[in-house]
Short mmCIF file of C-alpha atoms in Angstrom, two decimals:
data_model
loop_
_atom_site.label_atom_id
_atom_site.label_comp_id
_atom_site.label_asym_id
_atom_site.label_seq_id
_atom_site.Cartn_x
_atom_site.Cartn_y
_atom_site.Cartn_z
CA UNK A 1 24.24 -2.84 33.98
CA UNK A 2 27.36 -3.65 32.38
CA UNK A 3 27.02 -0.63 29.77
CA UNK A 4 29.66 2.74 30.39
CA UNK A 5 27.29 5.04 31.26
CA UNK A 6 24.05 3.03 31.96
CA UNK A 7 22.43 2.87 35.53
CA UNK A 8 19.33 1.28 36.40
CA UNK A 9 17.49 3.50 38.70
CA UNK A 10 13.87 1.63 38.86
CA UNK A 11 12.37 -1.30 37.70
CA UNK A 12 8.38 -1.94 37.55
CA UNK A 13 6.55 -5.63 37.02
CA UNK A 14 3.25 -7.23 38.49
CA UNK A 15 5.18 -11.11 38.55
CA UNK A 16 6.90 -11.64 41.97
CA UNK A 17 9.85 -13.78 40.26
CA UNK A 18 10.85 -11.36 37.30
CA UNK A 19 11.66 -8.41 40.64
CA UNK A 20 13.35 -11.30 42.21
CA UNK A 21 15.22 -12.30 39.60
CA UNK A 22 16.27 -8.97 38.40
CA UNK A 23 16.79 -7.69 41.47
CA UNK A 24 19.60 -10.78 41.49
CA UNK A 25 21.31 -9.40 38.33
CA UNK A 26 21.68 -5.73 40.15
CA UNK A 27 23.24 -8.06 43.34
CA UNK A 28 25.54 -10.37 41.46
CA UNK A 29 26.89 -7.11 39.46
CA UNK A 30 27.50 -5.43 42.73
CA UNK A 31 25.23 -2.64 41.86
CA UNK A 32 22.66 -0.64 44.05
CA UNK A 33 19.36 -2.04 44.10
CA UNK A 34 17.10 -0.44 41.84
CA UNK A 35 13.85 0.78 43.12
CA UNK A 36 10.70 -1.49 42.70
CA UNK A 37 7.37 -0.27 41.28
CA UNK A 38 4.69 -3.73 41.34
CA UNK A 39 1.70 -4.48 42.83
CA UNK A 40 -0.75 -3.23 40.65
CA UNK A 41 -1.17 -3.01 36.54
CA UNK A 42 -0.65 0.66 37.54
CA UNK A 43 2.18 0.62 39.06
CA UNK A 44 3.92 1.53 36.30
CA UNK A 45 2.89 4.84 36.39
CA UNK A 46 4.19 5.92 39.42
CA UNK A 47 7.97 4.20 37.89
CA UNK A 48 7.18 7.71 35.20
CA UNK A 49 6.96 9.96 38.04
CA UNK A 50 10.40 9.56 38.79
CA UNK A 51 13.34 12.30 38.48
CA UNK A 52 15.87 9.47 38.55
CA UNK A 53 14.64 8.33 35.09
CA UNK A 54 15.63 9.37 31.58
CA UNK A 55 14.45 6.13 29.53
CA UNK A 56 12.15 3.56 30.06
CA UNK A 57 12.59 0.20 28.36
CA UNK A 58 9.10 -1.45 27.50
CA UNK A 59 9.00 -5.25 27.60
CA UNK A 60 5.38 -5.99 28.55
CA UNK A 61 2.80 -7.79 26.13
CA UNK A 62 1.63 -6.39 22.73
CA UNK A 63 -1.06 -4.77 23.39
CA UNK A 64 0.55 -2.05 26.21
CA UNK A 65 3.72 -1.30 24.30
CA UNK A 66 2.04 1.87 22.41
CA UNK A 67 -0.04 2.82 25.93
CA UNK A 68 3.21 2.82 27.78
CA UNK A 69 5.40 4.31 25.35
CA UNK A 70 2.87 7.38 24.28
CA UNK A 71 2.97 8.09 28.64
CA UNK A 72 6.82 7.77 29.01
CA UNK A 73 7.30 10.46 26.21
CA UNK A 74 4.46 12.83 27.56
CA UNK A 75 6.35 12.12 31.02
CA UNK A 76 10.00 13.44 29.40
CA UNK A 77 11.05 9.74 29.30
CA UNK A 78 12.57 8.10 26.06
CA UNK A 79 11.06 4.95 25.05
CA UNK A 80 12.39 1.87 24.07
CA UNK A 81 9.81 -0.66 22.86
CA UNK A 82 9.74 -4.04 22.70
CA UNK A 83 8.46 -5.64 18.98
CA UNK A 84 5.66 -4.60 17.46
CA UNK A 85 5.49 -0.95 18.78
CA UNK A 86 2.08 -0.99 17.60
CA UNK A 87 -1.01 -3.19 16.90
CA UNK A 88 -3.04 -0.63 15.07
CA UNK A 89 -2.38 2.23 12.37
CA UNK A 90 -4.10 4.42 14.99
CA UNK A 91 -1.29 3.35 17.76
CA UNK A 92 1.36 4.05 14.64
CA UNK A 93 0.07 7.44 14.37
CA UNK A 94 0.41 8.14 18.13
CA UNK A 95 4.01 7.22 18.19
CA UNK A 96 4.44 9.38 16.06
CA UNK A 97 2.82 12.06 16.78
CA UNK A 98 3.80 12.29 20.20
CA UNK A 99 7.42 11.65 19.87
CA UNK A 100 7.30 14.43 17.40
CA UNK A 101 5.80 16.67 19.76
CA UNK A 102 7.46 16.13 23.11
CA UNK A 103 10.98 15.67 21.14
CA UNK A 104 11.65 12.28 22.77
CA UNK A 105 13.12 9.21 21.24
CA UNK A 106 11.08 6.39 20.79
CA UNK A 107 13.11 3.32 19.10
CA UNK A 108 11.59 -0.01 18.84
CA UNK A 109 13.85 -2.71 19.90
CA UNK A 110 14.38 -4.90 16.99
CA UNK A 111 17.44 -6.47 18.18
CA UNK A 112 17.91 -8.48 14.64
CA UNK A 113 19.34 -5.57 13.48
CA UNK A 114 22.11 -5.91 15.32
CA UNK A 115 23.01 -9.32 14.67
CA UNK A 116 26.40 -10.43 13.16
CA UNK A 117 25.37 -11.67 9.84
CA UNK A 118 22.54 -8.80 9.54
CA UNK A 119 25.52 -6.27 10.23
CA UNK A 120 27.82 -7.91 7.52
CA UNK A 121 24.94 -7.91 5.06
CA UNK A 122 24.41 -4.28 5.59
CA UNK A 123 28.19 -3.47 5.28
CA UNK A 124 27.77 -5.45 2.03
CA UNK A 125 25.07 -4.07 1.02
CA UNK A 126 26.44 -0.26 1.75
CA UNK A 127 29.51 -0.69 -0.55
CA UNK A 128 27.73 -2.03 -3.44
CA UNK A 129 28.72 -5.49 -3.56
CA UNK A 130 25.07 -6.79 -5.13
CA UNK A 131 24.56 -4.32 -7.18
CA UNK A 132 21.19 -2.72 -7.86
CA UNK A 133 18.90 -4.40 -4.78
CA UNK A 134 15.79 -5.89 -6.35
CA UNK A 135 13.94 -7.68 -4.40
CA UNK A 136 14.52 -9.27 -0.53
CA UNK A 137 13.38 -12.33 1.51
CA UNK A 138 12.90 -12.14 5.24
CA UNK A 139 10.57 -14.21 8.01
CA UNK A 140 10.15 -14.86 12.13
CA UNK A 141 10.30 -19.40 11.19
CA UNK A 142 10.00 -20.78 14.62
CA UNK A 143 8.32 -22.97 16.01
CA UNK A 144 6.29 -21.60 19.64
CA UNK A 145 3.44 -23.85 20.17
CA UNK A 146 5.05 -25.26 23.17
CA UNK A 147 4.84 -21.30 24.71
CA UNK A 148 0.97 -22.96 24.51
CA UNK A 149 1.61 -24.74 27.80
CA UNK A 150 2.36 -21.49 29.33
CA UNK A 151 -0.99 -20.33 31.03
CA UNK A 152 -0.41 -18.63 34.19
CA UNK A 153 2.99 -16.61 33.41
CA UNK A 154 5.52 -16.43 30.95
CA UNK A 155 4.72 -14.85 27.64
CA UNK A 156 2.61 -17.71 26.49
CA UNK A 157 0.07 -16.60 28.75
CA UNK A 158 -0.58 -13.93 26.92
CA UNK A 159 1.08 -14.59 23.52
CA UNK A 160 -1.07 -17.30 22.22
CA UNK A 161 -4.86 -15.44 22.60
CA UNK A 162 -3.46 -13.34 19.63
CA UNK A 163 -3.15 -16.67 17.29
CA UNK A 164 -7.09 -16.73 18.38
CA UNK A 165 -8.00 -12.98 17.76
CA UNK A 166 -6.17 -12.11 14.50
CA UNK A 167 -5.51 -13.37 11.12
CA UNK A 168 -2.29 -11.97 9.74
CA UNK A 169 1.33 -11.47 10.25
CA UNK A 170 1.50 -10.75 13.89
CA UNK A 171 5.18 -10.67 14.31
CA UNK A 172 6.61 -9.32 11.78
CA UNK A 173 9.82 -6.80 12.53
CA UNK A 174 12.68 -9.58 12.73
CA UNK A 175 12.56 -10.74 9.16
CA UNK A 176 11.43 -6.89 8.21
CA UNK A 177 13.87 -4.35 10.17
CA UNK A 178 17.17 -5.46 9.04
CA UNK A 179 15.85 -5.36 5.34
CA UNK A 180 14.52 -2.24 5.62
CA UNK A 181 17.55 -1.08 6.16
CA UNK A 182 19.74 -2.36 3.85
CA UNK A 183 16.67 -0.87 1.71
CA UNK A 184 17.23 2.51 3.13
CA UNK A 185 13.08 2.92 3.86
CA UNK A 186 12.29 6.02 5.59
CA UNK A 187 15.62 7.24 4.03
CA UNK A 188 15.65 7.27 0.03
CA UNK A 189 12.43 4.64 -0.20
CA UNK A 190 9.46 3.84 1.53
CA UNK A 191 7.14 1.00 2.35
CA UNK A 192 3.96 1.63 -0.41
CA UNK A 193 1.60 -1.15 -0.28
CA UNK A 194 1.08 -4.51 1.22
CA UNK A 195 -0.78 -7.83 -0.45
CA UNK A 196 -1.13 -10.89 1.99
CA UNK A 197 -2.16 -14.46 2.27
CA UNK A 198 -2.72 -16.87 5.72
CA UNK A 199 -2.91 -20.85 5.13
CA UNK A 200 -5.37 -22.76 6.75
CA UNK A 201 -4.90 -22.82 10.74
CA UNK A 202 -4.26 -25.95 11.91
CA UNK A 203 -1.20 -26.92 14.09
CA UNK A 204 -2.00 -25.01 17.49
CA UNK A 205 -5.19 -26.82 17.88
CA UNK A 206 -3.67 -29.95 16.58
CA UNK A 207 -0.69 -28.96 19.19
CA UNK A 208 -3.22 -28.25 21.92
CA UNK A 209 -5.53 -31.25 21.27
CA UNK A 210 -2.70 -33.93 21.21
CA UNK A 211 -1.10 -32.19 24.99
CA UNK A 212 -3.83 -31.39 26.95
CA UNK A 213 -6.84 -33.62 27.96
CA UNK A 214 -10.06 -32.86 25.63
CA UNK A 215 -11.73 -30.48 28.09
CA UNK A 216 -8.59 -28.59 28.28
CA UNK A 217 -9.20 -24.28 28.23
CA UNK A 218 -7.02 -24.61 25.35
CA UNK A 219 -9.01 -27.09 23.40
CA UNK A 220 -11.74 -24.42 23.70
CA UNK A 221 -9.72 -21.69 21.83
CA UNK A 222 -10.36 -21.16 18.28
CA UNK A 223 -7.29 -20.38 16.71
CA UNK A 224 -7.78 -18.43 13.79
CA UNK A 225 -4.26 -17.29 13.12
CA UNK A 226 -2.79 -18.80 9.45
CA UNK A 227 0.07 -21.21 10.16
CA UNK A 228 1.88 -20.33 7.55
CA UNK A 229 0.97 -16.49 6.43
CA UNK A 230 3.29 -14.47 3.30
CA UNK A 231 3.36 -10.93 2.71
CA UNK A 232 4.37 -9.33 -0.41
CA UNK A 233 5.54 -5.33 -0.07
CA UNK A 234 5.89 -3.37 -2.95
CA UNK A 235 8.44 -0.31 -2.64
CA UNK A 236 8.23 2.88 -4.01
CA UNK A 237 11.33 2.23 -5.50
CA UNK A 238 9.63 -0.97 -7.41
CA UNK A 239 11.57 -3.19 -5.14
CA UNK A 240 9.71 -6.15 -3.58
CA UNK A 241 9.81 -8.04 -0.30
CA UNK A 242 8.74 -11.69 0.63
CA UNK A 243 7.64 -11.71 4.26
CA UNK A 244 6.68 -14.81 6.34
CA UNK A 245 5.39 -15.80 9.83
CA UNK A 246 5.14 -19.20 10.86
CA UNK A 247 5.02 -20.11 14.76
CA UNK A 248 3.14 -22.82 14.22
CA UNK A 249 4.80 -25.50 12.29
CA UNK A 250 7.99 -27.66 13.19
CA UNK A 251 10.21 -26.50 10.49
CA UNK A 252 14.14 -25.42 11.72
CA UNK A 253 14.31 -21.87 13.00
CA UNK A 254 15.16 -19.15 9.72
CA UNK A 255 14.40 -15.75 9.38
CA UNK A 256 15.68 -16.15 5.48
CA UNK A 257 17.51 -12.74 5.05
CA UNK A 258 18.33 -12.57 1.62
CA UNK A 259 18.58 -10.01 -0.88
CA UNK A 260 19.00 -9.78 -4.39
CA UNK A 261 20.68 -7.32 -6.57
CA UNK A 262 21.74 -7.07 -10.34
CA UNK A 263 25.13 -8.77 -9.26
CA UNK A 264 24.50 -11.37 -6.89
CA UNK A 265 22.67 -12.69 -3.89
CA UNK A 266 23.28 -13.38 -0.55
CA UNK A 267 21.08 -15.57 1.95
CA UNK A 268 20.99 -16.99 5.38
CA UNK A 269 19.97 -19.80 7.30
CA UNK A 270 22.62 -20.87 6.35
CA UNK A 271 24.76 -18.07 5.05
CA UNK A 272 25.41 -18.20 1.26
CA UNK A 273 26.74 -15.94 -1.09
CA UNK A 274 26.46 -15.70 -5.31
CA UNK A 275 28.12 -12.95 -7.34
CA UNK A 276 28.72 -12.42 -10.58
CA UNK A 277 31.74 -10.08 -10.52
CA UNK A 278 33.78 -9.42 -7.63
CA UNK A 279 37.06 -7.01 -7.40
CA UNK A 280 36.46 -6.43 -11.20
CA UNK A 281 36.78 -10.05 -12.07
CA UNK A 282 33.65 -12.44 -13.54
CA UNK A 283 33.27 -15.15 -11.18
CA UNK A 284 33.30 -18.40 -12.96
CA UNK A 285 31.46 -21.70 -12.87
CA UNK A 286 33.96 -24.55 -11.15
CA UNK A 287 34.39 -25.88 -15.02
CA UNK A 288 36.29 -22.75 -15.57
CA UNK A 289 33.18 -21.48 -18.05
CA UNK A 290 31.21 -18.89 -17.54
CA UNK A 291 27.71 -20.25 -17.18
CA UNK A 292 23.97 -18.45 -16.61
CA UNK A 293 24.09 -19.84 -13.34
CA UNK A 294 26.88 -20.47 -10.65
CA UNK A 295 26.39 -22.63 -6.94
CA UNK A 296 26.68 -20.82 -3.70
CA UNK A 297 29.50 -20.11 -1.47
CA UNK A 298 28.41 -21.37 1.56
CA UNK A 299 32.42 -20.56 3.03
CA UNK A 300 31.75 -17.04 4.65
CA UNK A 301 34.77 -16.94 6.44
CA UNK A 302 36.92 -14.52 4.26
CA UNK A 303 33.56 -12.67 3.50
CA UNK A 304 33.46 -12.08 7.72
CA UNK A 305 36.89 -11.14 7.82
CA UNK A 306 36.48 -8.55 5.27
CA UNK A 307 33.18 -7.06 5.67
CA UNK A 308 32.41 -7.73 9.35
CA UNK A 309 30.48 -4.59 10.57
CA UNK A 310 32.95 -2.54 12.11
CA UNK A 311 30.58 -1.95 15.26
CA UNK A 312 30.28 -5.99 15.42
CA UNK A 313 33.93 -5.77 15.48
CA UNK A 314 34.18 -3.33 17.90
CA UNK A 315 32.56 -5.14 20.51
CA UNK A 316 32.37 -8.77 19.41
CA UNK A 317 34.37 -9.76 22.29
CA UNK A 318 31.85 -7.88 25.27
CA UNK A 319 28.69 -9.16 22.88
CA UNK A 320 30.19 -12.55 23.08
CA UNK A 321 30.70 -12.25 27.00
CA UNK A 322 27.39 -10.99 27.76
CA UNK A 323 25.58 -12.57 25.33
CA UNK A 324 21.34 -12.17 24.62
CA UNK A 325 20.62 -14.35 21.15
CA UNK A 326 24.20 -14.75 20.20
CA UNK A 327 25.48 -11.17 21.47
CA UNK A 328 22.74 -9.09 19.25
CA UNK A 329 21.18 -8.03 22.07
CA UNK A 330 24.23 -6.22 24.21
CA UNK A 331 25.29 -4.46 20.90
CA UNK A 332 21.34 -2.95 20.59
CA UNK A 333 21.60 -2.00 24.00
CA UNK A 334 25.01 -0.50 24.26
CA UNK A 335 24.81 1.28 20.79
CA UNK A 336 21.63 3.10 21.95
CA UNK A 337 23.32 4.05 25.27
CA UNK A 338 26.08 5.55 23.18
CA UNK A 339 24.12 7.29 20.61
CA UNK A 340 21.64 9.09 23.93
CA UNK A 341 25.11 9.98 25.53
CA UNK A 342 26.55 11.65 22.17
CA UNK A 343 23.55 13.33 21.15
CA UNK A 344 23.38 11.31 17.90
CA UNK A 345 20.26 10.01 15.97
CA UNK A 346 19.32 6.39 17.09
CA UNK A 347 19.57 3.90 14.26
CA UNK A 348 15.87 3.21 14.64
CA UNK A 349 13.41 6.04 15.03
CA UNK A 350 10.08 6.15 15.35
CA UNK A 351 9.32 6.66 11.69
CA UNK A 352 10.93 3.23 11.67
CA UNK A 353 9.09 1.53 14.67
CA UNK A 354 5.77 2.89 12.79
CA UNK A 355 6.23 1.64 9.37
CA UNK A 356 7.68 -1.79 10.57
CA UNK A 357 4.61 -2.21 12.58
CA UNK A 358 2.08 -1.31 9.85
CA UNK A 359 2.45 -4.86 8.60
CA UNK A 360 0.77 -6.26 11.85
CA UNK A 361 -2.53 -4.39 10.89
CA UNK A 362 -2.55 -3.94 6.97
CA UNK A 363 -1.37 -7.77 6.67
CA UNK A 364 -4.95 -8.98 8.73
CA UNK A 365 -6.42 -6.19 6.93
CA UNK A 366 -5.44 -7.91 3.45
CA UNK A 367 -5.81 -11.20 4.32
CA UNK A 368 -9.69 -10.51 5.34
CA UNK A 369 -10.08 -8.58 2.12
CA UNK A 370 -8.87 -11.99 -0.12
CA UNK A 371 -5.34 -10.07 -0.39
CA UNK A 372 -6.29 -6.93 -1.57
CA UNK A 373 -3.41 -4.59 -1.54
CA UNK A 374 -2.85 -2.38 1.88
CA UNK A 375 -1.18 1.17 1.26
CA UNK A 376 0.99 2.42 3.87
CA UNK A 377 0.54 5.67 5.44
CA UNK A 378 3.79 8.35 4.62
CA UNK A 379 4.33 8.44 8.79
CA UNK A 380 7.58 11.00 7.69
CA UNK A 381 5.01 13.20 5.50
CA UNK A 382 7.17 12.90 2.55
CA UNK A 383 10.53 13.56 4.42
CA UNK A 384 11.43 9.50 3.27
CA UNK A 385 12.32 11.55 -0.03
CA UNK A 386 15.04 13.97 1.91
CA UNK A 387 16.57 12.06 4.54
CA UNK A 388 19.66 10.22 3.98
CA UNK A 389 20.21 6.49 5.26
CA UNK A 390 21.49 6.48 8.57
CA UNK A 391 25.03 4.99 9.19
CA UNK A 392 25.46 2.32 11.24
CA UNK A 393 29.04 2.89 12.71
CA UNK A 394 31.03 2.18 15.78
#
């Protein structure tokens, strides 16, 4: 609602307090009152019915992103989907087939990609400054097993039954997206094959056994889930990426995001940056001699006031003052508003929603195969070879 061009016509849930309390943000923003679709799982059907609707945004749990998404396109409706688009390589294949066929937009909404220090990296990334990218680090580190006490509502209601049900990385598109992207997959490279690994599973039962009493619904759950699982992703290119999930153990929040290229390195959590030559000139050890190996500039500064994404410029200020996870969130939002009102590609497509996904399925797939490699399906039939990398501007 606080987008040029943006209106929110309807909005649909089955949980009394989310209407309420979106039905607030439309009153304190002094806008009409959107419609209400709710009281059935149905009802939002009827919400795809409407003439007053050109988008849908999907924010429900995993499992009815793909059902929901493949109706709004088939109803003339673009879809924006919450992470993972997809739980299967059959759902994958459905996004994109149908979007394909009914010519709507279906962009999954991996707001990481939108982030200040994902932006900079790209911009960094775009002109060069690494190098020849080799290889790249990313992970969803954070610790949920408190989302465990949720049971009736809230997303740990529904969230934690996958930790019992699969064996894999089940989240994996916020340490993924922004890397493929300064990769350029789908546009110059592509995702080829997957080889995975799960620890034991031990802290949500551990979690559940020490907060609840012993005869606890929880304490009957059989969590299954690895605590700690890693990915590996070979590249057609020959590049690799390092991919983690861990919701399970108390270690500090990180998503990693680092690459590394024949010049340098850059990683977060916190931000850091090693090159070897910058503006033509051999950086040197602090003993003034050049040395195999040089510390990290943890100062970033003069490296935001230089390379700052000029879209995070553009709207720091309006991220800053309506805020979602540090700002990322308006910027997703408000870029794919602009890009539907220009007629211009979205940043993500779904091409990219598909192949992010994959790793949900192919990672349990490896895991209960004792890490046998995965291959990713081609969802662009072989148009990754043709189609430029998109750019990210404001």
């Amino acid at each position: 609602m606080e987008i040029e061009g943006a209106e929110v016509t309807a909005i649909c849930d089955i949980d009394p307090p989310t209407i309420t309390r979106a039905l607030g943000y439309a009153a304190k923003a002094k806008r009409a009152a959107p419609a209400v679709h709710t009281g059935s799982p149905e009802a939002w059907k009827a919400l795809l019915d409407r003439q007053d609707v050109d988008a849908v945004l999907i924010v429900t749990p995993w499992e009815l992103h793909t059902p929901m998404a493949l109706a709004a396109m088939r109803a003339g409706k673009h879809a924006f989907v919450e992470i993972p688009a997809a739980v299967s390589l059959e759902e994958c294949w459905a996004l994109v087939n149908t979007a394909e066929a009914t010519q709507r937009h279906c962009m999954m909404l991996e707001n990481v990609c939108y982030g200040r220090d994902e932006l900079m990296l790209l911009n960094m990334v775009r002109q060069g400054l690494f190098g020849e990218l080799l290889h790249a680090e990313g992970a969803y580190i954070h610790d949920l097993r408190w989302q465990i006490k949720e049971i009736e509502r809230s997303t740990g209601s529904w969230r934690t039954l996958w930790h019992t049900q699969r064996d894999g990385n089940i989240y994996p598109t916020h340490g993924l997206g922004p890397i493929a992207q300064y990769f350029g997959i789908n546009r110059g490279d592509r995702f080829d094959y997957l080889n995975a690994q799960s620890s034991p599973a031990r802290a949500f039962a551990a979690y559940s056994q020490r907060e609840f009493p012993a005869d606890h619904p929880r304490n009957k759950l059989k969590y299954i889930n690895g605590d700690v699982h890693t990915s590996l992703i070979k590249c057609a290119s020959g590049r690799t990426i390092m991919l983690q999930h861990d919701t399970a153990t108390p270690r500090p929040y990180s998503r990693l995001n680092t690459v590394v290229g024949t010049n340098g390195s850059f990683a977060g959590f916190p931000n850091r940056i090693a090159l070897e030559r910058f503006e033509g000139k051999t950086l040197m050890h602090k003993n003034g001699k050049y040395e195999a190996f040089h510390e990290w500039d943890t100062n970033m500064e003069p490296w935001q006031k230089r390379y700052d994404h000029p879209l995070w410029t553009r709207l720091e200020a309006e991220a800053k003052r309506n805020g979602g996870h540090g700002g990322m969130d308006y910027v997703m939002l408000w870029r794919l508003v602009w890009c539907l009102r220009e007629g211009l590609a979205l940043d993500q497509d779904v091409y990219d929603a598909a192949a992010w996904s994959a790793v949900f399925p192919l990672s349990c797939d490896s895991v209960a195969q004792r890490g046998n490699a995965q291959t990713f399906p081609d969802f662009t039939r072989g148009q990754w070879q043709h189609t430029p990398p998109l750019a990210i501007v404001s």
